[in-house]
Coordinates of N, CA and C in Angstrom, one line a residue:
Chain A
X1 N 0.8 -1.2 0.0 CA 0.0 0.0 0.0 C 0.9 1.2 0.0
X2 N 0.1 2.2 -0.9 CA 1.3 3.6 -0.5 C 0.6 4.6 0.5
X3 N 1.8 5.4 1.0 CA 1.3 6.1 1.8 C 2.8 7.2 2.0
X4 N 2.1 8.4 2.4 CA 2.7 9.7 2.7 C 3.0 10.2 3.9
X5 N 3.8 10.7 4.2 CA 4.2 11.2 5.5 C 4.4 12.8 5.6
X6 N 4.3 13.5 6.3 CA 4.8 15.2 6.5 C 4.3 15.3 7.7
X7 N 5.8 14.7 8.2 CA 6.2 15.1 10.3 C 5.8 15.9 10.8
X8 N 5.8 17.1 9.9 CA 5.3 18.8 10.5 C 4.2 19.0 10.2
X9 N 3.1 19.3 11.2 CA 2.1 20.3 11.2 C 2.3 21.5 10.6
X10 N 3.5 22.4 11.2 CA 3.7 23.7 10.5 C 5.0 24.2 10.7
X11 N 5.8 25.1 10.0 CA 7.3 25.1 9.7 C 7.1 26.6 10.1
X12 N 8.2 27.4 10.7 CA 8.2 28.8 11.4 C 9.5 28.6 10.1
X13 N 9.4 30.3 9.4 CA 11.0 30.5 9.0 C 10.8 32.2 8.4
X14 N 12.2 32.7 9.0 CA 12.0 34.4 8.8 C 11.9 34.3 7.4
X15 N 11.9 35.3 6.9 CA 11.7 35.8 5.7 C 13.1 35.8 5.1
X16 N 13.4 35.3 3.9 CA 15.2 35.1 3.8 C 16.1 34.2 3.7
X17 N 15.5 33.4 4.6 CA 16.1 32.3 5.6 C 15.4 31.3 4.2
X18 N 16.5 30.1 3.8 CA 15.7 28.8 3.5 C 14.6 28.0 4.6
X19 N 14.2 27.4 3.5 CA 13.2 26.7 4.1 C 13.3 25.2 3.9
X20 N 13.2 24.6 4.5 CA 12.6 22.6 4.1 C 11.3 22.5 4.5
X21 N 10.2 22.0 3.5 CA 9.2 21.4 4.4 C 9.2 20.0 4.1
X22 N 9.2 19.3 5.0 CA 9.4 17.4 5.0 C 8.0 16.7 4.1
X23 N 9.0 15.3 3.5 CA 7.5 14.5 2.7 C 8.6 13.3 2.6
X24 N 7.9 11.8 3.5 CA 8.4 10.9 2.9 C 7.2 10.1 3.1
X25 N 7.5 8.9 1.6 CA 6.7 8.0 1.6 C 6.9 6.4 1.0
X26 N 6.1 5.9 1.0 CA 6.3 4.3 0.7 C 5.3 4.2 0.0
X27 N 5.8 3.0 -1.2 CA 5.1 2.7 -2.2 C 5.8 0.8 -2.7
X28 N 4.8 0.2 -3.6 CA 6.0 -1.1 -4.1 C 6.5 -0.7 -4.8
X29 N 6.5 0.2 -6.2 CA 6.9 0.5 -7.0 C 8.2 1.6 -7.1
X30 N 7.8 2.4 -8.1 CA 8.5 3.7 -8.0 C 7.2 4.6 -8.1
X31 N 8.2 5.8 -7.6 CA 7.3 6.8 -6.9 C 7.0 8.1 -8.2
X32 N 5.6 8.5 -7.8 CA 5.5 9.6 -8.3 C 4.7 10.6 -7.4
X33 N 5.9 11.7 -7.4 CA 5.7 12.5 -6.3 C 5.0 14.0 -6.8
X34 N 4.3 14.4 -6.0 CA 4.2 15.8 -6.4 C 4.2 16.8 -4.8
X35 N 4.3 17.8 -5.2 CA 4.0 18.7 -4.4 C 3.1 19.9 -5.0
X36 N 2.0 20.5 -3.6 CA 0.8 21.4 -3.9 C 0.9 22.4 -2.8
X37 N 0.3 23.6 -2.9 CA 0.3 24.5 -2.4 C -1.4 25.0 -2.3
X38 N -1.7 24.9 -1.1 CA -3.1 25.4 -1.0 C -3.2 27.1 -0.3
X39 N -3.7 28.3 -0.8 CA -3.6 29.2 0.0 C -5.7 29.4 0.6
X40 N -5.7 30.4 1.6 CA -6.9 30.1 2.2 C -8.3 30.3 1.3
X41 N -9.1 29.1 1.3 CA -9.9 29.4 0.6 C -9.8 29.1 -0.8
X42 N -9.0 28.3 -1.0 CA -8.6 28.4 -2.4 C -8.4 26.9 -2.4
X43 N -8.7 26.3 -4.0 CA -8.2 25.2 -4.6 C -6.4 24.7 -4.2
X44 N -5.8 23.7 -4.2 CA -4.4 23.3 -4.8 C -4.1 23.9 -5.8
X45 N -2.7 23.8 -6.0 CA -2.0 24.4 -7.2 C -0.9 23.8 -7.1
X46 N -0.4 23.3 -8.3 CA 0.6 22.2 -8.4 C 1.9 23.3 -8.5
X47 N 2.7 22.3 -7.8 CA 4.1 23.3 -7.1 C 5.0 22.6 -8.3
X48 N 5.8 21.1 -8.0 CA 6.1 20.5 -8.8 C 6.2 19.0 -8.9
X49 N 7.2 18.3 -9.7 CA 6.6 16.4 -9.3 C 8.1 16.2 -10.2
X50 N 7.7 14.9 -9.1 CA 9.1 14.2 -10.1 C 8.4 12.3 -10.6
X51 N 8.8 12.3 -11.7 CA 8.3 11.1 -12.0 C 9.9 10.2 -12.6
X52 N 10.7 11.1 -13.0 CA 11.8 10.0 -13.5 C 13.2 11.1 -14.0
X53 N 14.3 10.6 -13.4 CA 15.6 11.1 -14.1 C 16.2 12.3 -13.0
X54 N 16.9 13.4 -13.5 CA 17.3 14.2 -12.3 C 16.6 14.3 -10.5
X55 N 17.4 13.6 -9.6 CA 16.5 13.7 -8.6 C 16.6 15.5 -7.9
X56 N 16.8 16.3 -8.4 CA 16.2 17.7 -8.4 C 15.8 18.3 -9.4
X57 N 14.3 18.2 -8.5 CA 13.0 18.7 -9.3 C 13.0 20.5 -9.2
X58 N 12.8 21.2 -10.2 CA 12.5 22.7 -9.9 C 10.8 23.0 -10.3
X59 N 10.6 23.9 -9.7 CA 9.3 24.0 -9.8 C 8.5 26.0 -9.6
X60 N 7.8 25.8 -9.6 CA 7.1 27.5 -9.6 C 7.8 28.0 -8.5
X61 N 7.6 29.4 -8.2 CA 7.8 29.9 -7.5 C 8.8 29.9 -6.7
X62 N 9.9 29.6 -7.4 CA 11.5 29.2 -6.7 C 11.6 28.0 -5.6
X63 N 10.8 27.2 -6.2 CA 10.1 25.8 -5.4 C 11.1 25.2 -6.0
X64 N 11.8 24.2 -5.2 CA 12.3 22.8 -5.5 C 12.6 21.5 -4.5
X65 N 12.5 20.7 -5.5 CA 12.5 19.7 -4.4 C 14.0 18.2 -4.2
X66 N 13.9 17.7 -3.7 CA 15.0 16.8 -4.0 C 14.3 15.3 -3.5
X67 N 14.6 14.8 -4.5 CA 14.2 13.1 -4.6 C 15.3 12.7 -3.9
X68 N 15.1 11.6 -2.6 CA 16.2 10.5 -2.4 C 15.4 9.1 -2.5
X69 N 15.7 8.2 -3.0 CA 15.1 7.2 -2.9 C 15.8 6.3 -2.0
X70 N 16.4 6.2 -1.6 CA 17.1 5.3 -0.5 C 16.7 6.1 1.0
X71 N 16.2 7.3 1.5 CA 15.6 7.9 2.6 C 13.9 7.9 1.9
X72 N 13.8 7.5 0.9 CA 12.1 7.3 0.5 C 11.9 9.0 0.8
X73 N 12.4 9.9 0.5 CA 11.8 11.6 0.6 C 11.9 12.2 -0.2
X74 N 11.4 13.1 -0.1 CA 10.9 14.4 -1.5 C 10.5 16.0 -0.6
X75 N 11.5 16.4 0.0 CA 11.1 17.6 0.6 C 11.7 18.5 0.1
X76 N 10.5 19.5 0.1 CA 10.6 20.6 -0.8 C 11.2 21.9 -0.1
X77 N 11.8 22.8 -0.8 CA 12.8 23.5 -0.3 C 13.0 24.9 -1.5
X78 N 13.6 25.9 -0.8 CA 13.6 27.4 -1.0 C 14.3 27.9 -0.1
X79 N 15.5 28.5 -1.4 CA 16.5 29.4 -0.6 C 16.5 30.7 0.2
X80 N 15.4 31.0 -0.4 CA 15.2 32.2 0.6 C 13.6 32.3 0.8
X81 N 13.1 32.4 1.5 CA 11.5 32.9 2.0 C 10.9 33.6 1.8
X82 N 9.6 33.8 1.1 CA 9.2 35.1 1.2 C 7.8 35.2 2.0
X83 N 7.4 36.2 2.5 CA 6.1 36.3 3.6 C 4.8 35.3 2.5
X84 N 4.9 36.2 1.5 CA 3.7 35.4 0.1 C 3.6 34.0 0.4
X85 N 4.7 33.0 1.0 CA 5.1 32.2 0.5 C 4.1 31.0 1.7
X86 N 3.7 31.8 2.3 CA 3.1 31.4 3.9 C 1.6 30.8 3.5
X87 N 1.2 29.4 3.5 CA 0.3 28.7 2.8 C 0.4 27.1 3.5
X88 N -0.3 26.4 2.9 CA -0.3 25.0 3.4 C -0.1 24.0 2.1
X89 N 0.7 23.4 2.7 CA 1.7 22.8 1.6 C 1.5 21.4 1.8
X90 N 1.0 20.6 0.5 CA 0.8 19.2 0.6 C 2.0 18.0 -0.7
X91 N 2.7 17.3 0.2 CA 3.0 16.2 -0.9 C 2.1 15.4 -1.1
X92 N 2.0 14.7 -2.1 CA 0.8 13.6 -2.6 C 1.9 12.6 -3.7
X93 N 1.6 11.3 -3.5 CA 2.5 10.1 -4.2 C 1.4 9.4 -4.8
X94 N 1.6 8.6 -5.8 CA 1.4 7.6 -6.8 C 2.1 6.6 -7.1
X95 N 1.8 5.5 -6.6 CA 2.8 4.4 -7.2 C 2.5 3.8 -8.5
X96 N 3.9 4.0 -9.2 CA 3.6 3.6 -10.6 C 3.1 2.4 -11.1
X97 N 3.3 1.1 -9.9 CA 2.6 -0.2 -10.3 C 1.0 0.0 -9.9
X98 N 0.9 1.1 -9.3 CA -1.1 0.8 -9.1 C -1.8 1.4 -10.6
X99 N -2.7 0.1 -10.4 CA -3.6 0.1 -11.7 C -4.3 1.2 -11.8
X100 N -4.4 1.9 -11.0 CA -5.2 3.3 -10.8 C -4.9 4.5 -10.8
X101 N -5.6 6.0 -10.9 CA -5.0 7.0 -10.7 C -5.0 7.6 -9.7
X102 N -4.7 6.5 -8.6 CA -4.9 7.3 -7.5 C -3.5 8.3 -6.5
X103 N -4.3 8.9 -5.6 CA -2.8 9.8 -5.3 C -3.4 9.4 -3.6
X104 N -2.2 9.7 -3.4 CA -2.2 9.9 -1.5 C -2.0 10.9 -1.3
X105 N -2.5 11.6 -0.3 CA -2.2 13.2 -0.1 C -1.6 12.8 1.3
X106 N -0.3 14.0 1.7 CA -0.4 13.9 3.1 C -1.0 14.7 4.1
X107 N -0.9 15.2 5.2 CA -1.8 15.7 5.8 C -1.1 17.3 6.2
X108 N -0.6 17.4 5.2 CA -0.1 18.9 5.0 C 0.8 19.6 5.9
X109 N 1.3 21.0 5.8 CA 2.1 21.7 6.5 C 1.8 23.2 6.6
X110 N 2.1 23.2 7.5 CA 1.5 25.3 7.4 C 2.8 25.7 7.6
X111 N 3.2 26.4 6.6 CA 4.4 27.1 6.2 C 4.1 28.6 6.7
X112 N 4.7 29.3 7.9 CA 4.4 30.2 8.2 C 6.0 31.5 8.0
X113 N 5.9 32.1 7.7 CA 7.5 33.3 7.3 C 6.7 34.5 7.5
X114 N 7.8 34.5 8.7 CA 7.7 35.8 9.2 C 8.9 37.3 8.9
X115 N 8.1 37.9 8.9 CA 8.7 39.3 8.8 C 9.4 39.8 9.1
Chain B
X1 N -10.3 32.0 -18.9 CA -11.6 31.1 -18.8 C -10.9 30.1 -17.7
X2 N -12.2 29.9 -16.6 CA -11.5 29.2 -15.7 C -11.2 27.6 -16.2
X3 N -10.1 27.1 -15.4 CA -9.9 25.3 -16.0 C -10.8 24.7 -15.7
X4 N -11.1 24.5 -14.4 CA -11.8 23.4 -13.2 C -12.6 24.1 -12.6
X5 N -13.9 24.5 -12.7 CA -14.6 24.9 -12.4 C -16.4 24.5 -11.1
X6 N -16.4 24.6 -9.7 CA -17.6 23.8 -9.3 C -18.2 25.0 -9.4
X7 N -19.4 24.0 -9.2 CA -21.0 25.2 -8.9 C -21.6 23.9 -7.7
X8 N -22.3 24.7 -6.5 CA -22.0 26.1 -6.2 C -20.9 26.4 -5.3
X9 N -20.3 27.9 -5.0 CA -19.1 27.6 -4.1 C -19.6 27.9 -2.8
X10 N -20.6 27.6 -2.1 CA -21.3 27.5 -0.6 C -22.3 27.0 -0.8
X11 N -22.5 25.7 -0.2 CA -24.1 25.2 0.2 C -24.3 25.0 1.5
X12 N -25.4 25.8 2.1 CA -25.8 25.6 3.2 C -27.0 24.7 2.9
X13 N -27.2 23.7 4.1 CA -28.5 22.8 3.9 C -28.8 22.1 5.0
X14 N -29.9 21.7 5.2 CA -30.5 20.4 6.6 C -29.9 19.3 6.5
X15 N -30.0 18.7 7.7 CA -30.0 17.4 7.8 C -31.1 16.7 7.0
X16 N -30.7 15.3 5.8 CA -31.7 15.3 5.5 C -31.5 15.6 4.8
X17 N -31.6 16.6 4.1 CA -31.8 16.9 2.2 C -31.0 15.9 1.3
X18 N -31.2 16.4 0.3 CA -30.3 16.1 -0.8 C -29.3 17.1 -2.1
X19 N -28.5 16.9 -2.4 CA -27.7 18.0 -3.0 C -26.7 18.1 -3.7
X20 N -26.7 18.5 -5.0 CA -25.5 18.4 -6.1 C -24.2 19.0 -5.7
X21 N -23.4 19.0 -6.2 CA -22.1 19.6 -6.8 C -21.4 19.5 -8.3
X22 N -21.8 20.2 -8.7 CA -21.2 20.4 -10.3 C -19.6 20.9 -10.7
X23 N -19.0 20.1 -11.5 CA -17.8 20.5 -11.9 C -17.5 20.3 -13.1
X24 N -16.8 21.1 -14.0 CA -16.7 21.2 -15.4 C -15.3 21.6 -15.1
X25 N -14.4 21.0 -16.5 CA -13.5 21.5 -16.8 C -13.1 21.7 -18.1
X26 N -12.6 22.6 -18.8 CA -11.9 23.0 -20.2 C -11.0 22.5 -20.5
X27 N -9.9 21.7 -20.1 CA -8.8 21.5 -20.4 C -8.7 20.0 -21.5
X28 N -9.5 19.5 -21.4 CA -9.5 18.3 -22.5 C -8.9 17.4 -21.7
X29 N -8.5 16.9 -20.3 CA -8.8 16.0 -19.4 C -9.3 14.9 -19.6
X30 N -8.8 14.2 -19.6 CA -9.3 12.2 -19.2 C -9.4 11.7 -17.7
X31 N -9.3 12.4 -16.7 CA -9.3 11.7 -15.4 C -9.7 13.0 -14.7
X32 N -10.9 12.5 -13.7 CA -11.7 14.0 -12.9 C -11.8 13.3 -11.7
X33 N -11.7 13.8 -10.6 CA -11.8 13.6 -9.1 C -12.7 14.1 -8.8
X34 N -12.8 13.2 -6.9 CA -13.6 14.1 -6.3 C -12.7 14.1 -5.0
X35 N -12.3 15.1 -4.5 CA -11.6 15.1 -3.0 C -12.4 15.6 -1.7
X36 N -12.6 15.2 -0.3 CA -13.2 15.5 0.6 C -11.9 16.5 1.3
X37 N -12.1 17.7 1.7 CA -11.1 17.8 2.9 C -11.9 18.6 4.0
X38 N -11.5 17.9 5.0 CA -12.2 17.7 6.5 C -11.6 19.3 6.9
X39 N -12.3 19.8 8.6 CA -11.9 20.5 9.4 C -10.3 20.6 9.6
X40 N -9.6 19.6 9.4 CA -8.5 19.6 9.7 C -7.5 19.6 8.6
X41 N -7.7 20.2 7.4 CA -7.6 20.3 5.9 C -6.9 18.7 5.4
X42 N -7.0 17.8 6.5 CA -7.0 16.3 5.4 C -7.5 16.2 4.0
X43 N -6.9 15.8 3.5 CA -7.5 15.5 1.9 C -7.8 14.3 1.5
X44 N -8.9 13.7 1.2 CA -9.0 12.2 1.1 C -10.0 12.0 -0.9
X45 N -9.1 11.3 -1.3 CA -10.2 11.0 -2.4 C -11.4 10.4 -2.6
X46 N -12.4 10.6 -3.2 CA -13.2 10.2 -3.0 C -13.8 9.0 -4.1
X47 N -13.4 9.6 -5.1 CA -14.1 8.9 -6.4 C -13.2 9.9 -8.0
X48 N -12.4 8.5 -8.8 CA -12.0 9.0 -10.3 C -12.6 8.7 -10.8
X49 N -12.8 9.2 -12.4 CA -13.5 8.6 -13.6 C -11.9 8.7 -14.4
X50 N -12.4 8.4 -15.4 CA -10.9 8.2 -16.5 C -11.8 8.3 -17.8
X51 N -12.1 8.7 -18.7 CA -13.1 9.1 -20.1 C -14.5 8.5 -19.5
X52 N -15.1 8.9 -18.7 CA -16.2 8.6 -18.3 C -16.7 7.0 -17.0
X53 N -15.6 6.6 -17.3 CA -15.1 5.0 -16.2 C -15.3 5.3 -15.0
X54 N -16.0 4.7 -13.8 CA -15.3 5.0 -12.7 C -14.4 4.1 -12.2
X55 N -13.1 4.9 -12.1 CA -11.7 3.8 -11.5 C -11.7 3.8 -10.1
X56 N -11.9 4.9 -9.5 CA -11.8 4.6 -8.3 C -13.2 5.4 -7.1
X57 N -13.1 4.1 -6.0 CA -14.3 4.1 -5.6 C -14.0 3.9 -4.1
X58 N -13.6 5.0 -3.4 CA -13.1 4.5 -2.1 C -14.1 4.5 -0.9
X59 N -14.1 4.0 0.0 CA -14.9 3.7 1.5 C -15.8 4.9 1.5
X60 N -16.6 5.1 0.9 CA -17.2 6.5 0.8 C -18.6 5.9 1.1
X61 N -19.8 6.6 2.3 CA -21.2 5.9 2.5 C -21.9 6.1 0.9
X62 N -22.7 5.3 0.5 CA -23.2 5.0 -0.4 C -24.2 6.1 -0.3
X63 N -24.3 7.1 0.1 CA -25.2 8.0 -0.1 C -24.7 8.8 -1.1
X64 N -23.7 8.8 -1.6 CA -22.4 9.8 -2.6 C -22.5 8.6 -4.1
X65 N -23.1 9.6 -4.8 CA -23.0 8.9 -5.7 C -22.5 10.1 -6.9
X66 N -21.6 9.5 -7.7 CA -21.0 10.5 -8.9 C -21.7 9.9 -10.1
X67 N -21.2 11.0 -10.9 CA -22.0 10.8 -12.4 C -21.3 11.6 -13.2
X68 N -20.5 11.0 -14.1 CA -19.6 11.6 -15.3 C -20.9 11.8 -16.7
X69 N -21.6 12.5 -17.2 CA -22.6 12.3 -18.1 C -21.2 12.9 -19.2
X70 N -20.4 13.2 -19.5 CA -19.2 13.2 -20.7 C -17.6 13.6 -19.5
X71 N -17.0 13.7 -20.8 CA -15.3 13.5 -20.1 C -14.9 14.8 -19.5
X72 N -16.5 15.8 -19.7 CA -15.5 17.3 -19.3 C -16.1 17.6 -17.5
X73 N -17.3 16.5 -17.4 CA -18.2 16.7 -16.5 C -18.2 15.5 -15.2
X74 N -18.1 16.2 -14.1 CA -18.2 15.1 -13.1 C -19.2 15.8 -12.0
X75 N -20.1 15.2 -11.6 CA -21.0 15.4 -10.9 C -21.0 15.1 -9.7
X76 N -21.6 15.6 -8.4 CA -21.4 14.7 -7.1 C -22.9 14.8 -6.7
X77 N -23.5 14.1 -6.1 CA -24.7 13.7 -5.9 C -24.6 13.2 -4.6
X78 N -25.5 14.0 -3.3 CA -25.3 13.6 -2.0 C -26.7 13.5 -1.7
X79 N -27.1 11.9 -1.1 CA -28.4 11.9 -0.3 C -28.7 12.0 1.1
X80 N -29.5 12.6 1.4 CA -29.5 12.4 2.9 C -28.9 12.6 3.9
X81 N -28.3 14.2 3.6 CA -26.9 14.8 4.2 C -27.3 14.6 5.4
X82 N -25.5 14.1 6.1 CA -25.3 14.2 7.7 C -24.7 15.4 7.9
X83 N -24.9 15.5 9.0 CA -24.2 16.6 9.8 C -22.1 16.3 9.4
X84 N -21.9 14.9 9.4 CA -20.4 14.8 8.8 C -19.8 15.0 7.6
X85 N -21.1 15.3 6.9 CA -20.8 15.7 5.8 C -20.3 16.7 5.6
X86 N -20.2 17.7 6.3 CA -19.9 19.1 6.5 C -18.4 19.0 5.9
X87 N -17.9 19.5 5.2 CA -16.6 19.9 4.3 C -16.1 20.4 3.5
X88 N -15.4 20.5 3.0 CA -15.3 21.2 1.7 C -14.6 20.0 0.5
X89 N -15.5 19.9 -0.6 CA -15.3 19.7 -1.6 C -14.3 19.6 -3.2
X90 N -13.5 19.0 -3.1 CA -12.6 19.8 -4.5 C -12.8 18.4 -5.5
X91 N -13.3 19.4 -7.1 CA -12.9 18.3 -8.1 C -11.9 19.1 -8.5
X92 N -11.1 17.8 -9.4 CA -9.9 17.9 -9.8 C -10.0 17.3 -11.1
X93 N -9.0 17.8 -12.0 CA -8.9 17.3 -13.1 C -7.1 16.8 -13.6
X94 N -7.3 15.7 -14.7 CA -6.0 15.3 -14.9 C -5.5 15.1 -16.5
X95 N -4.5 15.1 -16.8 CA -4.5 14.8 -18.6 C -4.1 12.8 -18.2
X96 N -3.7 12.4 -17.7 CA -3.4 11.2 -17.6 C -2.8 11.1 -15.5
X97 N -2.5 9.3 -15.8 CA -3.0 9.3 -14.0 C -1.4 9.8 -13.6
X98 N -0.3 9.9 -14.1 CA 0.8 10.1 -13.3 C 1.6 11.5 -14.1
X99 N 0.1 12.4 -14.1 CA 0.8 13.9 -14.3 C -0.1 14.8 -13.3
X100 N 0.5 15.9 -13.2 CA -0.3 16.7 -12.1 C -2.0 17.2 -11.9
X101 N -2.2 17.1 -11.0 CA -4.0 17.5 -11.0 C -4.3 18.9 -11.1
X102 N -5.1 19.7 -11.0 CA -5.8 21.2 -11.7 C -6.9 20.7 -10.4
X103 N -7.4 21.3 -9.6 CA -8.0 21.8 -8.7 C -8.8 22.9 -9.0
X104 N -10.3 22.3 -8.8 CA -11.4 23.8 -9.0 C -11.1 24.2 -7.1
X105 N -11.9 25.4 -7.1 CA -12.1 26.2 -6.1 C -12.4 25.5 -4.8
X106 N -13.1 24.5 -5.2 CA -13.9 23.9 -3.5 C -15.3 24.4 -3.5
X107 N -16.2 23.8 -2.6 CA -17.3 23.4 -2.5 C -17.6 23.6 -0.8
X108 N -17.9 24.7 -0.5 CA -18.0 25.0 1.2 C -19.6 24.1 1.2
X109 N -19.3 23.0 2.1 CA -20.8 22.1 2.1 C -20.9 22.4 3.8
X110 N -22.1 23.1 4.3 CA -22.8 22.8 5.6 C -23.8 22.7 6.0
X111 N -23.8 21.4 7.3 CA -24.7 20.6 7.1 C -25.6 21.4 8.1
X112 N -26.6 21.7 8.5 CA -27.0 21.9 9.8 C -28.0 21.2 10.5

């Protein structure tokens, strides 16, 4: 069965400062990862994904992430912070051997950057 | 022109009723969702179609019934709202199952 992880409820980081927000998961297969960005009130919005080849993924908004497959993680990461940037942040996986399209969401992060 | 679009974006309603959720999308899509997310912004799927198919069909009370009537349209159909039903709503659209999803707005559902 696959399944998602993100340790943190919510990530404190000044404004500037990098950031990591954590995503690890398990699948039989190989992984297809994505990351999403929800702000209040609002739909997801796809950040970025990795499905095969360079394990650093770049993505919107000076979003990137790093695939390790031997720690099973995909946490997404930004060199510097911006206040804008303060939202709730979900990984979601897919394993490539399920016959379906289904995704796992994790149970998100509140990315908070302060001023 | 929006992608992923629901109607309506608040329903207020009784215990007891019954009540749609409509979602349309533009993008020429083969796979449309339905996602639940709780008070506690969990995200749980609910039900895919894939060109009109339903693929997936998870632990969801059979009071929730979907209806793809073509590939741009996924419908959500709730009988006999509970009070747990209270959530918010998101369909989602896909071009295939292992590329990114497109998210309508959400669906503020409450129950009273």
């Amino acid at each position: 069965a696959q399944s998602v992880a993100q340790p943190e409820d919510q990530v404190n980081v000044a404004e500037g400062n990098p950031l990591t927000v954590k995503c690890t998961y398990s699948v039989s297969g190989n992984p297809y990862l994505f990351w999403y960005v929800q702000y209040p009130n609002r739909g997801l919005q796809f950040l970025l994904k990795y499905i095969t080849g360079d394990n650093l993924v770049k993505g919107s908004y000076g979003f990137e992430a790093e695939f390790n497959k031997s720690q099973t993680s995909f946490h997404l990461k930004k060199p510097s912070a911006l206040v804008s940037d303060s939202a709730l942040y979900f990984c979601a996986v897919r394993d490539s051997t399920s016959g379906t399209y289904k995704y796992i969401f994790g149970t998100g992060t509140r990315l908070k950057v302060l001023a | 022109d929006t992608a992923v679009s629901q109607t309506p974006k608040y329903l207020v309603t009784q215990m007891g009723n019954d009540k749609s959720i409509k979602c349309e999308q533009n993008l020429g899509h083969d796979t449309m969702y339905w996602y639940k997310q709780d008070s506690k912004k969990f995200l749980k799927i609910m039900f895919s179609y894939n060109n009109k198919e339903l693929i997936i069909n998870e632990t969801v009370p059979n009071r929730f019934s979907p209806k793809s009537p073509d590939k741009a349209h996924l419908n959500l159909h709730i009988n006999s709202l509970e009070l747990g039903d209270s959530a918010v709503y998101f369909c989602a659209s896909s071009p295939s199952g292992y590329n990114e999803q497109f998210f309508g707005p959400g669906t503020r559902l409450t129950v009273l």
